[in-house]
mmCIF file of C-alpha atoms in Angstrom:
data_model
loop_
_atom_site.group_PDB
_atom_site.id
_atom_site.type_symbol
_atom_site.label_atom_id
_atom_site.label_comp_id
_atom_site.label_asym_id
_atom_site.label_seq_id
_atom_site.Cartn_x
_atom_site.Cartn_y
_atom_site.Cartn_z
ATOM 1 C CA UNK A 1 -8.790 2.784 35.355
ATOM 2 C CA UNK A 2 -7.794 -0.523 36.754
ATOM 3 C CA UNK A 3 -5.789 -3.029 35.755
ATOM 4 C CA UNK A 4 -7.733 -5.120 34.706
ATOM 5 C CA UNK A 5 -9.994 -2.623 32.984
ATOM 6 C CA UNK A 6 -6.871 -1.813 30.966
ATOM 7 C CA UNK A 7 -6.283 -5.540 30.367
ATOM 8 C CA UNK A 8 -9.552 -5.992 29.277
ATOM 9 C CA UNK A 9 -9.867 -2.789 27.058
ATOM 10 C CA UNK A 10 -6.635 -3.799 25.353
ATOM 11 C CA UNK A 11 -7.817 -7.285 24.835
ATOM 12 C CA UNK A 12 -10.905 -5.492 23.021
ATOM 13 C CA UNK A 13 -8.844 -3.339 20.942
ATOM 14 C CA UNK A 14 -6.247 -6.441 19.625
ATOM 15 C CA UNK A 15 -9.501 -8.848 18.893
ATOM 16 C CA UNK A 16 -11.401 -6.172 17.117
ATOM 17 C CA UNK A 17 -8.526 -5.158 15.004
ATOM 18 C CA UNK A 18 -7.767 -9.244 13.873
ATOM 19 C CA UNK A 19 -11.385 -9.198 12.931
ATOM 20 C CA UNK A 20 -11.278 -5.538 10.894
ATOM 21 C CA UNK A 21 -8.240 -6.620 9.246
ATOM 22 C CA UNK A 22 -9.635 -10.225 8.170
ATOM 23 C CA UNK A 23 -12.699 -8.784 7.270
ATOM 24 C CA UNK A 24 -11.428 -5.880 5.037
ATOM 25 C CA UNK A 25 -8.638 -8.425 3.254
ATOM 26 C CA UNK A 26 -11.023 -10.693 2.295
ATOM 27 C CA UNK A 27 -13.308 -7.787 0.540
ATOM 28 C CA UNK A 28 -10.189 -7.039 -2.005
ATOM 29 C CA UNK A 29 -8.904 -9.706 -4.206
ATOM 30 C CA UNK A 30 -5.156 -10.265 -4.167
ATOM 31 C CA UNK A 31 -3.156 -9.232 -7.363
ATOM 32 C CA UNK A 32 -3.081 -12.963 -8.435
ATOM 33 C CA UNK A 33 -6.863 -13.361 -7.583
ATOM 34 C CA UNK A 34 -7.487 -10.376 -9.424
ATOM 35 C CA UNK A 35 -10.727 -11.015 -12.100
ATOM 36 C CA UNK A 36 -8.980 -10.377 -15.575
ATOM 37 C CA UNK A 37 -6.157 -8.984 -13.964
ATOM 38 C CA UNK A 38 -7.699 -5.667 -13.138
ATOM 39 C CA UNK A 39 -5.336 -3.041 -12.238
ATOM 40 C CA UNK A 40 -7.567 -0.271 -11.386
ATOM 41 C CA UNK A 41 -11.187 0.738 -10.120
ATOM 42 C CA UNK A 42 -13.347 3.302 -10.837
ATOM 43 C CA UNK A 43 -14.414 5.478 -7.485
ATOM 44 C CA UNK A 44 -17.756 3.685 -7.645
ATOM 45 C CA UNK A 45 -16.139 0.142 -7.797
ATOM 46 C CA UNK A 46 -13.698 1.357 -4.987
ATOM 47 C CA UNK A 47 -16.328 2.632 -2.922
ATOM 48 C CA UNK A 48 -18.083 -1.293 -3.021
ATOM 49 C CA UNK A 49 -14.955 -2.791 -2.492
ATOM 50 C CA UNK A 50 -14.907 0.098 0.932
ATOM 51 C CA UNK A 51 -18.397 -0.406 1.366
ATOM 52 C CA UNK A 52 -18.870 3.613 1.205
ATOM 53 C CA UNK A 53 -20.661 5.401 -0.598
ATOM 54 C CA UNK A 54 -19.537 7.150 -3.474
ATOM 55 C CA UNK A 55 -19.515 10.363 -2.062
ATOM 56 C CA UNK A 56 -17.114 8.850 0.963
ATOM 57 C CA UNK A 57 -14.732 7.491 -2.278
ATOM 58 C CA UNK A 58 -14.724 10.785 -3.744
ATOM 59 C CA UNK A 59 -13.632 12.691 -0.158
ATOM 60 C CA UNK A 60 -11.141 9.889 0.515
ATOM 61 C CA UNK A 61 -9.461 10.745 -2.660
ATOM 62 C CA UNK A 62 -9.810 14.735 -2.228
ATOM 63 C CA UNK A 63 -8.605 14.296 0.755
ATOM 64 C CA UNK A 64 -5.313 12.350 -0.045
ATOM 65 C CA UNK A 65 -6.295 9.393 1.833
ATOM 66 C CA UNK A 66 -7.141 7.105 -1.157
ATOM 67 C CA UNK A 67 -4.621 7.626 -4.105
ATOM 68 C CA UNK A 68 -6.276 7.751 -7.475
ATOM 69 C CA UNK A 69 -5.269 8.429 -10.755
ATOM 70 C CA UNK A 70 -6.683 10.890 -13.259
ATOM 71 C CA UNK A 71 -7.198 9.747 -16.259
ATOM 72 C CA UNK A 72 -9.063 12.388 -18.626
ATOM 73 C CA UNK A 73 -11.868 13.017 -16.634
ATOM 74 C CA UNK A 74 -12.272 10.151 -14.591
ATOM 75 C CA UNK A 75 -10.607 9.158 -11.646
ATOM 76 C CA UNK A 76 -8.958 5.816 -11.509
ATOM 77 C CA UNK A 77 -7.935 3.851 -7.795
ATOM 78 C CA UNK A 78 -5.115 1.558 -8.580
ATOM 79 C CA UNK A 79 -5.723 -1.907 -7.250
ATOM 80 C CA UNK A 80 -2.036 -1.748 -5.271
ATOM 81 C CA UNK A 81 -3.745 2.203 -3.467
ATOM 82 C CA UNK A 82 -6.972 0.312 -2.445
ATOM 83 C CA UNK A 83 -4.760 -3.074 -0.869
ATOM 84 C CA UNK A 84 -2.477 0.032 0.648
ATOM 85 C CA UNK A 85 -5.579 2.016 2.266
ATOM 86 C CA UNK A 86 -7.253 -1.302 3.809
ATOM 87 C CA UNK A 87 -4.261 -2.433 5.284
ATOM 88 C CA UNK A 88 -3.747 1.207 6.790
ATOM 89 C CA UNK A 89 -7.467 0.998 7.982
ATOM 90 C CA UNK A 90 -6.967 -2.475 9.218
ATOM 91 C CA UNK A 91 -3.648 -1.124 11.075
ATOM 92 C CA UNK A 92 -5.191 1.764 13.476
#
């Protein structure tokens, strides 16, 4: 690869990771922005805030990579877990 293929590639990478990360903080509401101060989302309300389907939610959290709570027989995403897992998807 060439230099300035490498330049170029690594230009690519730095633009389309500003425009992931602006895109994905604007989707989540910040703590103070929150409607009614919502602390937590249900794996369907997580999964529109991802734009996944719920399915994808419910592997995320099997998986470890989404932290959820369970709460009886639900599974509740804590608003500060969903912030934390955008951010990390924004970062790589």
């Amino acid at each position: 690869m060439s230099t300035f293929e490498a330049a170029l590639e690594d230009l690519l990478r730095r633009v389309i990771r500003e425009e992931l990360q602006a895109h994905l903080s604007s989707r989540l509401p910040s703590p103070s922005e929150a409607p009614s101060g919502k602390l937590s989302y249900s794996i369907l309300e997580a999964a529109e805030v991802l734009g996944v389907s719920r399915n994808s939610a419910y592997r995320l959290v099997g998986t470890g990579a989404l932290r959820a709570v369970r709460v009886g027989r639900r599974y509740l995403v804590p608003a500060d877990a969903l912030r934390a897992y955008l951010q990390a998807a924004s970062d790589s």
